Short mmCIF file of C-alpha atoms in Angstrom, two decimals:
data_model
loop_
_atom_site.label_atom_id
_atom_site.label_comp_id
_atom_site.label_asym_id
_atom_site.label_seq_id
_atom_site.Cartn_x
_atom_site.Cartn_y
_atom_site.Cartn_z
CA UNK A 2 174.28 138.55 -14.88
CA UNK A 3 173.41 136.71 -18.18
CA UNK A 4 174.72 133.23 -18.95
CA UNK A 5 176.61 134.54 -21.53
CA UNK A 6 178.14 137.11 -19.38
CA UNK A 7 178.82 134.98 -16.53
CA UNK A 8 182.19 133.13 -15.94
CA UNK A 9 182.11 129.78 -16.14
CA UNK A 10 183.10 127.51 -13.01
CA UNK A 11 186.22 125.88 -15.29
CA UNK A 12 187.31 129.21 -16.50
CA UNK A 13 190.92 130.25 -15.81
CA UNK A 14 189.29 134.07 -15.87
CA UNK A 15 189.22 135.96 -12.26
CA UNK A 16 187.87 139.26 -12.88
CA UNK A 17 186.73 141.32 -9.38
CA UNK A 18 186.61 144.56 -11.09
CA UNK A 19 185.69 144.45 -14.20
CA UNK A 20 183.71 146.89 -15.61
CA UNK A 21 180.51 146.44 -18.25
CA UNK A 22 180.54 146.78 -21.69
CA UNK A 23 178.35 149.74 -21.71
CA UNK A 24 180.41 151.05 -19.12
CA UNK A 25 183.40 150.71 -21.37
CA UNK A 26 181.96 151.86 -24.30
CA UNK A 27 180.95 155.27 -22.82
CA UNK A 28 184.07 155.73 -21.22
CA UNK A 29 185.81 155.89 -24.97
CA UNK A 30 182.72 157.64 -26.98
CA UNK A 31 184.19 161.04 -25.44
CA UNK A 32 185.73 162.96 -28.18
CA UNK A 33 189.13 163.67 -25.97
CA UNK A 34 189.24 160.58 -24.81
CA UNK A 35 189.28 158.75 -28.50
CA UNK A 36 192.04 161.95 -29.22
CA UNK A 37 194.12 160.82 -26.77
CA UNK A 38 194.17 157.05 -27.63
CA UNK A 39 194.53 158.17 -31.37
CA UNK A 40 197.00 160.89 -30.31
CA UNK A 41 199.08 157.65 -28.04
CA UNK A 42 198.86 155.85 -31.04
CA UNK A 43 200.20 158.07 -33.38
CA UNK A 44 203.54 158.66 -30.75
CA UNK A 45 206.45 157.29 -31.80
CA UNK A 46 207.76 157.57 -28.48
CA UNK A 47 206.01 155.84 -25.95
CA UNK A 48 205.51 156.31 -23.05
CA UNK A 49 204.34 159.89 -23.40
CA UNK A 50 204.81 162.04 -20.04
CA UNK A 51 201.57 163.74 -19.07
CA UNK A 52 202.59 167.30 -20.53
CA UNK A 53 204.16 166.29 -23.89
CA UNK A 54 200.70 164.10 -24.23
CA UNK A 55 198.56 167.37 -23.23
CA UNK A 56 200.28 169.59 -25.90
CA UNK A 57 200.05 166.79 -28.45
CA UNK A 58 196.02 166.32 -27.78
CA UNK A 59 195.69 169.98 -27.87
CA UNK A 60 194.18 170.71 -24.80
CA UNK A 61 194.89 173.83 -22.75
CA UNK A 62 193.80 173.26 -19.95
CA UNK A 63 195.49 170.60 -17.14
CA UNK A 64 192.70 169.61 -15.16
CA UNK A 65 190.25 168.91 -17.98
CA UNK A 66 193.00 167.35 -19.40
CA UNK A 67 193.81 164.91 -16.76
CA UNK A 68 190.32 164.01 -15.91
CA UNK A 69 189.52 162.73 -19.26
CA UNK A 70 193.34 160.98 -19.07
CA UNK A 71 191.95 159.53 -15.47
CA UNK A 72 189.31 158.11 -17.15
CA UNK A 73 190.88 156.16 -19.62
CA UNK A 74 193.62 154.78 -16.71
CA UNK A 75 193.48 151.19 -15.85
CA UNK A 76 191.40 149.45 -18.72
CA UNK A 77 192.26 151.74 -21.65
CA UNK A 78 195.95 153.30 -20.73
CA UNK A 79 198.52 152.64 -18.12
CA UNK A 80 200.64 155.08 -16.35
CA UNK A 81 204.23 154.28 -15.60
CA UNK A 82 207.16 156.09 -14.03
CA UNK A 83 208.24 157.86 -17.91
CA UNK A 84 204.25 158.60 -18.62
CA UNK A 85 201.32 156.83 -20.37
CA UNK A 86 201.37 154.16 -22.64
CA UNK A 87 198.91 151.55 -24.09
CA UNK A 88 197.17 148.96 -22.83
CA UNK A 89 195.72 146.58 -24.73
CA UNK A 90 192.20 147.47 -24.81
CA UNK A 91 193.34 150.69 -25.91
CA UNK A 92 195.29 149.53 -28.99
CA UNK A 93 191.89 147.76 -29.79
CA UNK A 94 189.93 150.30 -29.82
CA UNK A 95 192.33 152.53 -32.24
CA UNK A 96 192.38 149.52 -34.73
CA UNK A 97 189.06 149.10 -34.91
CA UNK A 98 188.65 152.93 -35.52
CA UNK A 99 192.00 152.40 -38.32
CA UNK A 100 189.46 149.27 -39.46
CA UNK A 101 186.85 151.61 -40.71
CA UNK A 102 184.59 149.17 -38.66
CA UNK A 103 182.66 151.88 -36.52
CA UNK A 104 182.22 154.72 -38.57
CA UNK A 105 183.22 153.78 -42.39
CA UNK A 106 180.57 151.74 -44.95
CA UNK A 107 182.43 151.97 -48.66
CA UNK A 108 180.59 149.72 -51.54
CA UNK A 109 182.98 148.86 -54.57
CA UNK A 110 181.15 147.49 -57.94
CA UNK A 111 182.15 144.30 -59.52
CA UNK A 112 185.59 143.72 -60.80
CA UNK A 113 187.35 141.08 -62.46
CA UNK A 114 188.87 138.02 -60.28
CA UNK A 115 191.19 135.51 -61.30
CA UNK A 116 190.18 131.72 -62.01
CA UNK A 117 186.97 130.29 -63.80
CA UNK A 118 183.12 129.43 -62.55
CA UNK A 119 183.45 125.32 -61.17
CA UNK A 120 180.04 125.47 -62.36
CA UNK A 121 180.25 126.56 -65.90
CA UNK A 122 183.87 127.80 -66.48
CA UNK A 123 182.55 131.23 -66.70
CA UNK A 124 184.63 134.11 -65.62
CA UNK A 125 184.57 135.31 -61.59
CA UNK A 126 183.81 138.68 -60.59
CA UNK A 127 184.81 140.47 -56.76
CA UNK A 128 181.98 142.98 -55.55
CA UNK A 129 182.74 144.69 -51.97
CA UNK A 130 179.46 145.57 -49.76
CA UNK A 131 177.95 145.37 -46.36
CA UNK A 132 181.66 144.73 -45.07
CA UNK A 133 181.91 141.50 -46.85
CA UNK A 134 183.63 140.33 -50.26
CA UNK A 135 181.75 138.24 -51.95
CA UNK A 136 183.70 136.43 -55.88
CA UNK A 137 181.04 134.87 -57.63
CA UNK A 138 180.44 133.81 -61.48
CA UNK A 139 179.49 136.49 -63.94
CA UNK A 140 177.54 133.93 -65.65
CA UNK A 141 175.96 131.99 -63.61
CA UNK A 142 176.13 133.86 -60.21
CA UNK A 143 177.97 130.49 -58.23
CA UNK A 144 178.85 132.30 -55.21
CA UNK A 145 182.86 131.14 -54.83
CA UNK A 146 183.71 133.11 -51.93
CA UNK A 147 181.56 135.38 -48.84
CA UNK A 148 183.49 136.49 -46.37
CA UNK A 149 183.75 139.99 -44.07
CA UNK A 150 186.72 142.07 -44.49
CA UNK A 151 187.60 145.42 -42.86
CA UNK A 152 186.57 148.48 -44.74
CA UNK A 153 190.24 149.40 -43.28
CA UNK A 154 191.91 146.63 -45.38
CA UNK A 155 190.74 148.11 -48.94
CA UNK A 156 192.78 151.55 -48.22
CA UNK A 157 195.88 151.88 -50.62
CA UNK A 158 195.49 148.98 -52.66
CA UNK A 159 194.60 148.01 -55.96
CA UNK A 160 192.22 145.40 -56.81
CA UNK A 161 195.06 142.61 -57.21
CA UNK A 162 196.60 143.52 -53.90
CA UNK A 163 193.34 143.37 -52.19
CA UNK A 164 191.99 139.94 -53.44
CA UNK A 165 195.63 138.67 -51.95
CA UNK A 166 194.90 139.99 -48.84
CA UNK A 167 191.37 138.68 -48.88
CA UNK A 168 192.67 135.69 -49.72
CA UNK A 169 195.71 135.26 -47.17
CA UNK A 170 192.77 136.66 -44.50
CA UNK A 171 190.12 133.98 -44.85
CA UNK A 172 192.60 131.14 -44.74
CA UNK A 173 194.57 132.48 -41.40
CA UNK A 174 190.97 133.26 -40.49
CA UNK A 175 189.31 129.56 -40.56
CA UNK A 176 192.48 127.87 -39.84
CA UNK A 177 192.49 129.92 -36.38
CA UNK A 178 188.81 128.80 -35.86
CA UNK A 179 189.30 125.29 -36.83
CA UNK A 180 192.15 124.67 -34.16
CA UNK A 181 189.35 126.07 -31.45
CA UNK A 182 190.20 129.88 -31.39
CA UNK A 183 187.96 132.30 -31.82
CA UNK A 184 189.56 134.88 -33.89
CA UNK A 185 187.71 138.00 -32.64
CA UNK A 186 187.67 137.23 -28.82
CA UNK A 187 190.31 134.79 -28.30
CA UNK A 188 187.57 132.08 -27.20
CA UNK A 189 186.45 128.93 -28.00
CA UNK A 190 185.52 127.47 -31.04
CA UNK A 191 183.50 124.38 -31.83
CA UNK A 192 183.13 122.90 -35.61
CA UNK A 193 180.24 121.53 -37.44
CA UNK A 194 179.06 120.09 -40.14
CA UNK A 195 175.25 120.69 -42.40
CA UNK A 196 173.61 119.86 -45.24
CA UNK A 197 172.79 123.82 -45.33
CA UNK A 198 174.40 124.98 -48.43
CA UNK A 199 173.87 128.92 -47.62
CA UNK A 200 175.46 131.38 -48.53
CA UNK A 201 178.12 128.31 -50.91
CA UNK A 202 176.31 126.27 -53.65
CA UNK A 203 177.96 123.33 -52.26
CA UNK A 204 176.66 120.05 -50.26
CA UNK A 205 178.29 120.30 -47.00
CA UNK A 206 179.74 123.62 -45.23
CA UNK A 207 181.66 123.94 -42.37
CA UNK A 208 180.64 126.07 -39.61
CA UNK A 209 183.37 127.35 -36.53
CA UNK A 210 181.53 129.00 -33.73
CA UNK A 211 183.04 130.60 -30.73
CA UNK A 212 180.77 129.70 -27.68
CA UNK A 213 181.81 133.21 -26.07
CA UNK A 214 180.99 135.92 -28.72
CA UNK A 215 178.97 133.29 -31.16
CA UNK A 216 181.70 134.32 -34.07
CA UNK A 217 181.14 132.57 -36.82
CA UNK A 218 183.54 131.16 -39.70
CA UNK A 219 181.11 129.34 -42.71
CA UNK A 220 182.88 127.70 -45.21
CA UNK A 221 183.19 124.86 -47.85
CA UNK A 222 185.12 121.61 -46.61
CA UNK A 223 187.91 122.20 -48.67
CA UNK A 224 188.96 125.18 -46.89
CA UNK A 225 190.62 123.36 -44.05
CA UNK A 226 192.33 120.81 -46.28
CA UNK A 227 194.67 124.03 -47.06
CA UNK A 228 196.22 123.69 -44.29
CA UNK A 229 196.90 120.12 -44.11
CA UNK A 230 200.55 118.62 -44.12
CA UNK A 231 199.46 115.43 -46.33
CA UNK A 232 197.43 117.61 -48.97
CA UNK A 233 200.34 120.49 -48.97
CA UNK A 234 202.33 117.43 -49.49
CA UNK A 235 201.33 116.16 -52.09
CA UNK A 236 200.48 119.33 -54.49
CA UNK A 237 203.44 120.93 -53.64
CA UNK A 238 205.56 117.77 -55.06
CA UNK A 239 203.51 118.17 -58.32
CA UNK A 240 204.92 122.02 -58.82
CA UNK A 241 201.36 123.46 -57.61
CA UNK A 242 201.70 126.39 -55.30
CA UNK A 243 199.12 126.28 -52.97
CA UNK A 244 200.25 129.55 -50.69
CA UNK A 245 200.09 131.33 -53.87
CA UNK A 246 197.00 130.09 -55.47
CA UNK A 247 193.81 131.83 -54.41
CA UNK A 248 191.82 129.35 -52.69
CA UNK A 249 189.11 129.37 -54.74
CA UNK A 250 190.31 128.63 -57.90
CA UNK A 251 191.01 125.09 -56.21
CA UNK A 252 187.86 122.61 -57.68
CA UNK A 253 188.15 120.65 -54.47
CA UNK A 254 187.58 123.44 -52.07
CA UNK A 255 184.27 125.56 -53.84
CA UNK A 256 183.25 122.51 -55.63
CA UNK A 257 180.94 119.39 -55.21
CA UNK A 258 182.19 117.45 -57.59
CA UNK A 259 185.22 116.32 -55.65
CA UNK A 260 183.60 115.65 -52.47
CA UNK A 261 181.69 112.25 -50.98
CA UNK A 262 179.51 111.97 -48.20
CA UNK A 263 180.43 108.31 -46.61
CA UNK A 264 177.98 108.68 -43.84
CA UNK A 265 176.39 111.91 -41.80
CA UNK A 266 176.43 109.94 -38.44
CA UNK A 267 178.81 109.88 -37.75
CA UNK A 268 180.05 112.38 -40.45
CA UNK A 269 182.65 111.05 -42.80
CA UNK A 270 183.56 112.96 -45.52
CA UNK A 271 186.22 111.80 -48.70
CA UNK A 272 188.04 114.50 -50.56
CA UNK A 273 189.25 113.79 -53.97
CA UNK A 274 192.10 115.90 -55.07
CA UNK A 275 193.36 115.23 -58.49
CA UNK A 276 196.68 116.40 -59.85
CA UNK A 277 198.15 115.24 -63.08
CA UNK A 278 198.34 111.52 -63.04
CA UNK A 279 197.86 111.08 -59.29
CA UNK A 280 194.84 111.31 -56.72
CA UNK A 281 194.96 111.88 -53.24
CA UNK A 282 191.87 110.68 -51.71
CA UNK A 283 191.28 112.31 -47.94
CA UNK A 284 188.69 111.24 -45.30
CA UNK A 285 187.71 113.28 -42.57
CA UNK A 286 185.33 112.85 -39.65
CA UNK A 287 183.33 115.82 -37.90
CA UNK A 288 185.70 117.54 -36.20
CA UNK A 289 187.68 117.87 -40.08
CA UNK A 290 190.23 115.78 -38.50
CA UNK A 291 191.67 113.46 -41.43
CA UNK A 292 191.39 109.69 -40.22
CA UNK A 293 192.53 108.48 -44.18
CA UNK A 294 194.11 109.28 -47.02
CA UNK A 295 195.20 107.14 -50.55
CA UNK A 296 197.07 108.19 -53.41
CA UNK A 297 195.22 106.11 -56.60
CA UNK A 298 196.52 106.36 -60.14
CA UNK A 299 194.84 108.39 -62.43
CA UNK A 300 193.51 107.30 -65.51
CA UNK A 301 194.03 109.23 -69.05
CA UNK A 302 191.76 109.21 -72.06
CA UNK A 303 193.76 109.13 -74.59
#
């Protein structure tokens, strides 16, 4: 067994039967079997008893039936004393087929995006490909935001609904990462900081990476001060909504301009986040943790 597939000596897991990954993908690339976790799925009336399930999935005949249903007991679907219901693998599997992830590839061309370049003040534009939405300037092509989204997640709304969604997505998303939880395997994530600006035109990015499935959240600094009680604080008592503002139409989070690098070892990092006639000045070290923060008076030119 790999390291990577081996069970560390600290881990709480205990697994004497577990079966492989290739093992449990073949057991759910059988046509019946994916009908029956579809057809389990679609039930509003779980559990199903064996012969109500059988009609549903359309298959005549019992034995057939039940070995394919034998197959998918234990890891996939449970049986209990009223019939079969879910287990969690097997919910996972349906929403990743619901996700469009396995089988679906759509490509939508540029559209119009709310706020303006921090480059040039240019307009933004949302382009959908490869999994992935990407808002960068029409002008000057600053990329403002590159981040996967479910194929899944763009059926049944409009271009306004899904740049909320996008939105809401990436800051749950990172936030899960940057408190050490991987958000695709439940593992462990570790944070980092680089001068490697790819794919943001900024100075510093953030990287979370889970040490189990080597997931991996990249974004600006900014991005985690969203989340933090002192900067919430402090906008929302100047009438800003944060929740409700796209995240990058904040300067401070897709921009250079508001950021300082004190020192890269260790790392210490000052945000400047301006707001009317008031400054809140944040320093963070490498884990993003915030160690300082000032409020300074802001001058006006009159």
């Amino acid at each position: 067994m790999s390291d990577s597939a081996s069970v560390r000596e600290d881990s709480v897991l205990e697994c004497d039967d577990c079966i492989s990954p290739a093992e449990a993908f073949g057991i759910v690339a059988d046509e019946t079997r994916l009908t029956i976790l579809e057809t389990l799925w679609e039930s509003p009336d779980r559990p199903v008893p064996f012969s109500e399930l059988r009609r549903r999935v359309g298959v005549d005949d019992s034995a057939r039936f039940n070995y394919h249903l034998g197959k998918l007991r234990g890891q996939f679907v449970r049986k209990t004393d009223d019939g079969y219901d879910f287990r969690h693998a097997g919910e996972k599997v349906v929403r990743a087929v619901l996700a469009g992830t396995f089988n679906e590839d759509p490509v939508l061309p540029a559209f119009s995006a709310p706020g303006s370049c921090v480059a040039c003040g240019g307009s933004l534009e949302a382009d959908y490909g490869d999994e992935k939405l990407t808002i960068s300037c029409a002008d000057c092509a600053r990329t403002h935001a590159h981040e996967e989204f479910p194929p899944g997640g763009l059926e049944g709304r409009s271009s306004e609904a899904l740049l909320s969604a996008f939105d809401q997505r990436v800051r749950h998303l990172h936030c899960l990462a940057a408190d050490g939880v991987c958000p695709e395997c439940g593992g462990t994530t570790s944070t980092s900081l680089s001068r490697d600006a790819d794919p943001f035109d900024v100075d510093v990015v953030v990287t979370h990476r889970c040490a189990q499935c080597a997931y991996e959240a990249v974004s600006p600094v900014g991005l985690v001060l969203l989340d933090e009680s002192t900067v919430l604080g402090f906008l929302s008592s100047r009438g800003n909504d944060v929740c409700g503002t796209p995240f990058w139409r904040f300067p401070w989070v897709v921009g250079d301009d508001a950021l300082t690098v004190v020192s890269e070892e260790p790392w210490r990092i000052r945000v400047r986040i301006e707001q009317e006639d008031a400054a809140l000045v944040v320093e963070l070290d490498g884990d993003l943790s915030v160690v300082d923060s000032t409020v300074e008076a802001v001058e006006k030119i009159s």
